mmCIF file of C-alpha atoms and ligand atoms in Angstrom:
data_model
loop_
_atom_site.group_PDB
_atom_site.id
_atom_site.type_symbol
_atom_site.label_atom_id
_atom_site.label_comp_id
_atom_site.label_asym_id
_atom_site.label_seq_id
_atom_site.Cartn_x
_atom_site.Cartn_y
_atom_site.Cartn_z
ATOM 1 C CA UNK A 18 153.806 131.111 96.697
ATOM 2 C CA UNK A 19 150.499 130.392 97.943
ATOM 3 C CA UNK A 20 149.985 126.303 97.977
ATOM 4 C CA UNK A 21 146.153 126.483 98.789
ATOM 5 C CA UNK A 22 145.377 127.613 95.118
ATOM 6 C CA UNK A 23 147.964 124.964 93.760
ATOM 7 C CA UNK A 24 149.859 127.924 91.639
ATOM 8 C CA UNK A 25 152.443 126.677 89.261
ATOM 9 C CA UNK A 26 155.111 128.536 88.387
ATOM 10 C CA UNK A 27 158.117 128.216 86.438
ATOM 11 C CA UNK A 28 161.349 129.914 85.434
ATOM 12 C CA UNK A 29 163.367 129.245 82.296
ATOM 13 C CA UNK A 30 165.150 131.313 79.811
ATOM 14 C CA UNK A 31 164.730 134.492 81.981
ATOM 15 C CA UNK A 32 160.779 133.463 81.266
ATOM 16 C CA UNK A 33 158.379 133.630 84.998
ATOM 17 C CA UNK A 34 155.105 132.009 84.441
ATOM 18 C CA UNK A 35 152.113 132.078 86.974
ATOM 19 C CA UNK A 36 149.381 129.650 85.910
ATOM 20 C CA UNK A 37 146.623 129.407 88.443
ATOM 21 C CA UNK A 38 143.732 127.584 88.349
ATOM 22 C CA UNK A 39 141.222 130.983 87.715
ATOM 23 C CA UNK A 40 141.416 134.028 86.904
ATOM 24 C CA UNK A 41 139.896 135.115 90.928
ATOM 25 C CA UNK A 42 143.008 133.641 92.274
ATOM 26 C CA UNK A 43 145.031 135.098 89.852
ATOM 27 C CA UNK A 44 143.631 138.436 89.867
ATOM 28 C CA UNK A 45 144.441 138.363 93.748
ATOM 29 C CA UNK A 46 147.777 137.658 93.640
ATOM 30 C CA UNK A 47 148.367 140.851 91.310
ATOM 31 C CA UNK A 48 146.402 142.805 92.780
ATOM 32 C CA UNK A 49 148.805 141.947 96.008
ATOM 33 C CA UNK A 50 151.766 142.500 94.013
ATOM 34 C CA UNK A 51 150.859 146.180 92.556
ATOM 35 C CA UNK A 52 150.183 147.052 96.723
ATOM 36 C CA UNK A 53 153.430 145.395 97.669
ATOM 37 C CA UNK A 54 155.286 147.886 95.424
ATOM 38 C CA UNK A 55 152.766 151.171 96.520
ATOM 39 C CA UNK A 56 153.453 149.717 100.140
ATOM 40 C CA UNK A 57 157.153 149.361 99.625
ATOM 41 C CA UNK A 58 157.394 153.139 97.713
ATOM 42 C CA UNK A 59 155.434 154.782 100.350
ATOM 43 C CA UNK A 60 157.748 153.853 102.656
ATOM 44 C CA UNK A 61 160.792 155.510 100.735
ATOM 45 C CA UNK A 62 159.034 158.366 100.540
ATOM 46 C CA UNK A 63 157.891 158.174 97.430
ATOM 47 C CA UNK A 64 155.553 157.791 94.563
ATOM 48 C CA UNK A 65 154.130 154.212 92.821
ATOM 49 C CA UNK A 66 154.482 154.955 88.936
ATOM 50 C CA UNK A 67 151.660 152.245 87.762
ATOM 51 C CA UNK A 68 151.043 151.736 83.670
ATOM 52 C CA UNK A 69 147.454 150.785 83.582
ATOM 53 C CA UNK A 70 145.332 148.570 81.255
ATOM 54 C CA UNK A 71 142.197 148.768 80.475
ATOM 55 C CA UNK A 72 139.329 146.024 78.906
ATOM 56 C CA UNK A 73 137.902 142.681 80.606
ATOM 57 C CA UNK A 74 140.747 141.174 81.737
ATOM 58 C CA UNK A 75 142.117 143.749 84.342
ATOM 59 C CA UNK A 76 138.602 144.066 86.035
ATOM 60 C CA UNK A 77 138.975 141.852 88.621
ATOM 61 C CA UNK A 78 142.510 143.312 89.517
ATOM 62 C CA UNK A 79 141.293 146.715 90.319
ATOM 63 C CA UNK A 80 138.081 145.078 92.579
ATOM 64 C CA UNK A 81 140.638 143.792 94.408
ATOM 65 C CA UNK A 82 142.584 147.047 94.590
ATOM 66 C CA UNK A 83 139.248 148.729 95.917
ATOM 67 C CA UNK A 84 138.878 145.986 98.642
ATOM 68 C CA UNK A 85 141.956 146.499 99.867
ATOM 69 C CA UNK A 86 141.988 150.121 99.600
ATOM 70 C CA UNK A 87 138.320 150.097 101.743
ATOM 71 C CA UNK A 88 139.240 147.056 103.947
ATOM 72 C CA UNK A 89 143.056 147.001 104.738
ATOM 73 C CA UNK A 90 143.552 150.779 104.248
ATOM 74 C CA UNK A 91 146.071 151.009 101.134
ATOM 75 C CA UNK A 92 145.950 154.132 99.878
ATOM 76 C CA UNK A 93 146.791 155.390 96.523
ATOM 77 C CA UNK A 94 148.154 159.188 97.895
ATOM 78 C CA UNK A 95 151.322 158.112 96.551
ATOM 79 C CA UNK A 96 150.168 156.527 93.354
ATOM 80 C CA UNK A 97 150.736 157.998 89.779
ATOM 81 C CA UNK A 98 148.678 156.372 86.397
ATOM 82 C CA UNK A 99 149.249 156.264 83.219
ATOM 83 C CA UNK A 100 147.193 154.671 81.107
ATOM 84 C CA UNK A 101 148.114 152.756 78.295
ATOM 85 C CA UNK A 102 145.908 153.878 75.400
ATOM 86 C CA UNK A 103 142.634 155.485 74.248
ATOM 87 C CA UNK A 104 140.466 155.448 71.470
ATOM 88 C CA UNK A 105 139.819 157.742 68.665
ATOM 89 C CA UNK A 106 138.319 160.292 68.466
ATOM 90 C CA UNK A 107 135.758 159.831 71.836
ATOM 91 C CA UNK A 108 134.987 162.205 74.655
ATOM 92 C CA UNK A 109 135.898 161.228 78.068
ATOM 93 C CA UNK A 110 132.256 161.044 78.934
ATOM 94 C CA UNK A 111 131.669 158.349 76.310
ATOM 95 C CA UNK A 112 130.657 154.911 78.204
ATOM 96 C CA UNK A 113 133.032 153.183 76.058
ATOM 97 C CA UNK A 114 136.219 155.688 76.401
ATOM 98 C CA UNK A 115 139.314 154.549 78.891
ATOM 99 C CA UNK A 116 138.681 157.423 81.181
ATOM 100 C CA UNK A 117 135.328 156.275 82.027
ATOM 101 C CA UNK A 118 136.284 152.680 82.363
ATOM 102 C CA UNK A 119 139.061 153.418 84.848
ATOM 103 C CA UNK A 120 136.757 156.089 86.742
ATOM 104 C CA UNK A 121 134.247 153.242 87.069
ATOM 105 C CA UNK A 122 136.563 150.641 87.563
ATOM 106 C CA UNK A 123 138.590 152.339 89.964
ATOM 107 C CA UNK A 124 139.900 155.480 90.311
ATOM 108 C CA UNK A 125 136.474 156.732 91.982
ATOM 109 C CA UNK A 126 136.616 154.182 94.301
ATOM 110 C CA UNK A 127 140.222 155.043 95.942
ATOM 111 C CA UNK A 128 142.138 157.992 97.265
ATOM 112 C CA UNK A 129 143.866 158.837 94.435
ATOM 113 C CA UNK A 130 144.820 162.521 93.646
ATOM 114 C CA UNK A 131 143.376 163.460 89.979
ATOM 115 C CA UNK A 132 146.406 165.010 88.937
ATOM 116 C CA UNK A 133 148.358 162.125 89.427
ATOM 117 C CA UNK A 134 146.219 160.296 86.609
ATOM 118 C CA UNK A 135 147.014 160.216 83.043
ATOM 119 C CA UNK A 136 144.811 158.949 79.991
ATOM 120 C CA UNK A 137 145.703 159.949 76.638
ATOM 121 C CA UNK A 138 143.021 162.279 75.044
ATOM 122 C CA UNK A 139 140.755 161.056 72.965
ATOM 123 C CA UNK A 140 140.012 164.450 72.086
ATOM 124 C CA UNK A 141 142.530 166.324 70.452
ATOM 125 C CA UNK A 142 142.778 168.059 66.968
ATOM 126 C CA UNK A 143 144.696 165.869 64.515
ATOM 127 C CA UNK A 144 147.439 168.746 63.944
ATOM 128 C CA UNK A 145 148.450 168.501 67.963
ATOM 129 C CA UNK A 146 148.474 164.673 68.291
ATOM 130 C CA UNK A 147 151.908 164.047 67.543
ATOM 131 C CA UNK A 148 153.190 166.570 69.678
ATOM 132 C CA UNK A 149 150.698 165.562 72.838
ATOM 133 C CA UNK A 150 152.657 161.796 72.489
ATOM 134 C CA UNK A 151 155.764 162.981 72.877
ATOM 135 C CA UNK A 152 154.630 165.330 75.574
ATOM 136 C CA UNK A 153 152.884 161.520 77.243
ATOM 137 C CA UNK A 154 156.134 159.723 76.818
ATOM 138 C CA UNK A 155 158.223 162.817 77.966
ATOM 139 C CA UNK A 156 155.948 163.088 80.833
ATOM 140 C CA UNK A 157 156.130 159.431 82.132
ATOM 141 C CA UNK A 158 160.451 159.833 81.800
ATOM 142 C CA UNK A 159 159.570 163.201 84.110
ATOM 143 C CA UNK A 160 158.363 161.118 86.772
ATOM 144 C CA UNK A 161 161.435 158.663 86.522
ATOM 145 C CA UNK A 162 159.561 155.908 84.319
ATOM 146 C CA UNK A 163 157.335 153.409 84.998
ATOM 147 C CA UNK A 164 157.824 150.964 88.365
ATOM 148 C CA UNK A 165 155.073 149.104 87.139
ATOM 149 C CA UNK A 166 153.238 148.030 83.802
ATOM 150 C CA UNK A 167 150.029 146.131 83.472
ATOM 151 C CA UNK A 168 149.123 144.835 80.549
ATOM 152 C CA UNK A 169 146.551 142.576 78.772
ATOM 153 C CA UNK A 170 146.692 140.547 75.479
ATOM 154 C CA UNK A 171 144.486 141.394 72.206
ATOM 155 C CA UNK A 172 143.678 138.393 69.635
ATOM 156 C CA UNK A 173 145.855 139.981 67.102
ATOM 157 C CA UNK A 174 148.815 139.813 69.353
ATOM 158 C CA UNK A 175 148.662 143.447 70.346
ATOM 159 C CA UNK A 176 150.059 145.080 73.492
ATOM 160 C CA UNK A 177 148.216 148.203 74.273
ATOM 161 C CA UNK A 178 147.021 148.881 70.883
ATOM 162 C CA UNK A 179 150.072 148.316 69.224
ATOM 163 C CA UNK A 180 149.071 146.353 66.234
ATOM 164 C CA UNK A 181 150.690 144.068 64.436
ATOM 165 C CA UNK A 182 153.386 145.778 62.692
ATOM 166 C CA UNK A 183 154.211 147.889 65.108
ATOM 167 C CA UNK A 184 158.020 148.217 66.206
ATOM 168 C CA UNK A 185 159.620 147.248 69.060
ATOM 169 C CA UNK A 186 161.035 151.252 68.780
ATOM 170 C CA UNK A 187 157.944 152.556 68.536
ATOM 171 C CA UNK A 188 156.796 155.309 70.671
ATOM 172 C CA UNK A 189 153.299 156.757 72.130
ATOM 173 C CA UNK A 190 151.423 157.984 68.696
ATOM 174 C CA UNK A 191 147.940 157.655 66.701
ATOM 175 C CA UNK A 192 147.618 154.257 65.452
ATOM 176 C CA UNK A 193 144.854 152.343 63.383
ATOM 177 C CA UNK A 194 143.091 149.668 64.884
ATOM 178 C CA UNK A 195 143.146 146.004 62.973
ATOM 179 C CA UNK A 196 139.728 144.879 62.381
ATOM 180 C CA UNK A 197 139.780 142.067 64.669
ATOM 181 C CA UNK A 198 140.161 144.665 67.241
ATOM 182 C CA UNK A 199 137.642 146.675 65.950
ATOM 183 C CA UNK A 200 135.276 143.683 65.855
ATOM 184 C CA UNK A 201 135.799 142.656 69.161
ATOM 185 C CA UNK A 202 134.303 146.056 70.671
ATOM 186 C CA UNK A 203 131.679 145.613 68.373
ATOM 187 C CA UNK A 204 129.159 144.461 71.884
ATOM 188 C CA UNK A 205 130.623 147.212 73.525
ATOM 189 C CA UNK A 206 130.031 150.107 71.051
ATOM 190 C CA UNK A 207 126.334 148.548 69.904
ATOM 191 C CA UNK A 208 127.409 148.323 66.173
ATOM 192 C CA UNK A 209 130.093 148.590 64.126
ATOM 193 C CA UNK A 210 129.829 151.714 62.761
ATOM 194 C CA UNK A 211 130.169 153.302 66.013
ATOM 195 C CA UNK A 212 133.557 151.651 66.574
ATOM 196 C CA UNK A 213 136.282 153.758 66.373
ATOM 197 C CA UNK A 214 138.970 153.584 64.111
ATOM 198 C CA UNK A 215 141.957 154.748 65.725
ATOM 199 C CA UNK A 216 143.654 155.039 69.194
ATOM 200 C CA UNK A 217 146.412 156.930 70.694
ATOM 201 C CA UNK A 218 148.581 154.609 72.347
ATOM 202 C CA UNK A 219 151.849 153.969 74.440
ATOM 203 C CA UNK A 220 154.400 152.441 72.120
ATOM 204 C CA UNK A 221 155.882 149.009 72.434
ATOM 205 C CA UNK A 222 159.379 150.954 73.583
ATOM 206 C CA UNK A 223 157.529 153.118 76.506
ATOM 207 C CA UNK A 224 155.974 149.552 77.289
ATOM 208 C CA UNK A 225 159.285 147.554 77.992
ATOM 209 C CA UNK A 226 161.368 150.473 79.567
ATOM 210 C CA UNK A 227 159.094 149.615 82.533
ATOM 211 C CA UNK A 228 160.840 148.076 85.604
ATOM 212 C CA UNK A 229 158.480 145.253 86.047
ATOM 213 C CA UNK A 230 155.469 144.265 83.588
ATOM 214 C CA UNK A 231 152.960 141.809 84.620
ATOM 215 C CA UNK A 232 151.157 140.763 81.568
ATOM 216 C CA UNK A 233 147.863 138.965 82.257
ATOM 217 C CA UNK A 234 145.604 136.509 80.193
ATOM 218 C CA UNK A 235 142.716 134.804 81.013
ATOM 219 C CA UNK A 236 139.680 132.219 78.915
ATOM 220 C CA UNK A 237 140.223 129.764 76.665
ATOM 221 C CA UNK A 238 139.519 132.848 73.495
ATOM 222 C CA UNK A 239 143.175 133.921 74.887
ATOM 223 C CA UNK A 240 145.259 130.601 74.595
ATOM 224 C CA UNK A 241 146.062 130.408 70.954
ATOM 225 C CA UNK A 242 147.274 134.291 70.937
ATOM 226 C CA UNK A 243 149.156 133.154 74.773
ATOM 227 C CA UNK A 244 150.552 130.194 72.703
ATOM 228 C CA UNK A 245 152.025 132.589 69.756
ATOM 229 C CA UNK A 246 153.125 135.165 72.434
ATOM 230 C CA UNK A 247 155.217 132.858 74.409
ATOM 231 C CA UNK A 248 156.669 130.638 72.298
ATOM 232 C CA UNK A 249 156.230 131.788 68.875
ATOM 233 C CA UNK A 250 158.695 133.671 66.795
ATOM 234 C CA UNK A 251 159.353 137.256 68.328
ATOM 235 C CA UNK A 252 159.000 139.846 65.786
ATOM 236 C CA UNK A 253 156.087 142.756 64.827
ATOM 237 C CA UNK A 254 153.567 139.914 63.798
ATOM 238 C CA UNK A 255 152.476 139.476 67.116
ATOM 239 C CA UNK A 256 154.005 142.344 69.416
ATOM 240 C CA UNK A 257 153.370 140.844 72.338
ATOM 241 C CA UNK A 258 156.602 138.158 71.974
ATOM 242 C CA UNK A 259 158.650 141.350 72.203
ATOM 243 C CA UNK A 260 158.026 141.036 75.829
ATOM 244 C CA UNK A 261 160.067 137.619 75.525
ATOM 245 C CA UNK A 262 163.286 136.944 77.632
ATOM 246 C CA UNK A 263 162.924 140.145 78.942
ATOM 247 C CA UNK A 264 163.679 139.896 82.945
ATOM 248 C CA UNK A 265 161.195 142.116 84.047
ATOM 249 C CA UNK A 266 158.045 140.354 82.784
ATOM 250 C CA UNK A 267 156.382 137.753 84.608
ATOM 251 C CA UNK A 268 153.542 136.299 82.804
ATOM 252 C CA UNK A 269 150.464 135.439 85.185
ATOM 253 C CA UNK A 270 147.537 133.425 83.440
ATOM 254 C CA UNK A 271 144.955 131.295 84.012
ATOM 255 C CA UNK A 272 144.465 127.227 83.367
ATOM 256 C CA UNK A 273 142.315 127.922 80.222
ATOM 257 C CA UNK A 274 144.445 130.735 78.492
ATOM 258 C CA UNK A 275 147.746 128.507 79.439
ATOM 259 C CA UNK A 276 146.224 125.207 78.056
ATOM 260 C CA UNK A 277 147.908 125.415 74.454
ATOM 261 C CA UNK A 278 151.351 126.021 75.801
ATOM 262 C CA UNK A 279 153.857 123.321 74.558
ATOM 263 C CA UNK A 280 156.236 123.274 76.634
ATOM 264 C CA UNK A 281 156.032 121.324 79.619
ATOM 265 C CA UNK A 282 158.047 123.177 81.394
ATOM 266 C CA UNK A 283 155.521 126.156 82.128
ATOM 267 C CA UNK A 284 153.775 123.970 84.662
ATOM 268 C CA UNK A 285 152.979 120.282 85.994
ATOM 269 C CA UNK A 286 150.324 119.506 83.663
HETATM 270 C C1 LIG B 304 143.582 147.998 76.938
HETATM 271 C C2 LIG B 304 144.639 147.436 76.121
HETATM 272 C C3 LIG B 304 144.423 146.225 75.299
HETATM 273 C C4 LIG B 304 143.709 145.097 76.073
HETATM 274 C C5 LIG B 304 143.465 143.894 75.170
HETATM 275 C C6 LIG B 304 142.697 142.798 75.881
HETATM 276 O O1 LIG B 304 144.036 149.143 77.637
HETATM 277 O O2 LIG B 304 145.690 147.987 76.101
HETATM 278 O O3 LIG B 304 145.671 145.761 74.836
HETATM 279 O O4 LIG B 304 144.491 144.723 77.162
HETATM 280 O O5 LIG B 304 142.745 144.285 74.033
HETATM 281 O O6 LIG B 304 141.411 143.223 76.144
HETATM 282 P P1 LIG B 304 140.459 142.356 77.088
HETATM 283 O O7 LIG B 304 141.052 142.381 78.445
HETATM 284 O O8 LIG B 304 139.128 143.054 77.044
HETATM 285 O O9 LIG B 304 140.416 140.974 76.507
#
């Protein structure tokens, strides 16, 4: 642990917490952790499965990435994506859809090989949809599951876009988004007629088969939704606490999004 940035962190009930004191040092840390693990599979001979998030909060995570792909020479030959959702319906050149946030964001920006990235297709016929998910989830087994899975927190709770509602069985598949969702990308879209309705996204079960998930959370907007996910009630009102007492999550937040957490134990405050 780095003792400069004054990172707390605490185990209990199978839980890891991070808090750091912003979402810069935070950012860097995970960012170090996801080239660890490409680092590490690279030299078994072999590829870095990463599940990828998209919106605000993993922005700062994939500068990082760049930096030390153009600085320290990590390179992302090895490295396999898939993403964790897309909107519906939108065309990938859309400046709102997944594939051009992660083209901006980073894939452009490192060496990795385009057939190695997945996004799922905003652009499909209804009648083919449900087949092309199971085809997404078969494909991510193909490549022996994910090593990795990033993922952010929506105010509703949601993981990907996996509403509330949604079960902890559930698998990639069209879903509605909750108006909360929808009115947060209001900015983004210029109006809320332009949002979309739906999204194709991974389900809750392709989520936690991954090997390690690092879920992220940063701003004081965040802490009453951190608050629920952590120590609220697990069940399909907010699917983020199914990531609860799982081993292989490790929660890394900021001061602000961590400040409604009740239980001391998460940190020295
Ligand atoms: C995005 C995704 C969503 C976001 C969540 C938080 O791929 O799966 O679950 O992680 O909506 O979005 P931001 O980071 O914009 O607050």
């Amino acid at each position: 642990m780095d003792t400069k940035i004054q990172t707390s962190t605490r185990c209990l009930d199978k839980k890891a917490v991070k808090i750091y004191p912003d979402q810069e040092a935070a950012s860097v840390y995970v960012a170090q952790r996801i080239a660890q693990m490409i680092i590490q599979r690279q030299r078994e001979g072999k590829q870095a499965v990463l599940g990828l998030a998209t919106g605000k909060t993993p922005i700062r995570v994939y500068a990082e990435l760049i930096r030390l792909h153009r600085e320290e020479g990590l390179s992302f030959a090895n490295v396999v994506t898939f993403n964790l959702d897309e909107y519906y319906p939108i065309v990938p050149t859309h400046e709102q859809s997944y594939v051009h946030f992660m083209h901006r964001h980073l894939f452009d920006h490192v060496d990795i090989l385009h057939s190695h990235i997945h996004i799922p297709d905003g652009t499909l016929s209804p009648e083919i949809i449900q087949e092309y998910c199971i085809s997404y989830d078969r494909k991510i087994e193909e490549y022996g599951g994910l090593d990795l899975q990033l993922l952010g927190i929506g105010r509703t709770g949601h993981i990907g876009f996996n509403e509330p509602g949604s079960a902890p069985d559930s698998t990639t598949r069209l879903v509605d988004l909750s108006e909360i969702t929808r009115s947060d990308a209001i900015d983004d879209f210029g109006g809320e007629d332009k949002v979309p309705r739906q999204a194709i996204t991974m389900g809750v079960q392709s989520i936690l088969k991954a090997r390690e998930i690092i879920f992220l959370a940063w701003e004081k907007r965040k802490a009453e939704i951190v608050r629920k996910a952590l120590e609220g009630e697990v069940g399909e009102k907010v699917p983020a606490t199914y990531l609860q007492n799982l081993p292989q999550v490790e929660y890394v937040l900021d001061k602000e999004a961590a400040s409604m957490l009740q239980r001391q134990e998460w940190s020295d405050r």
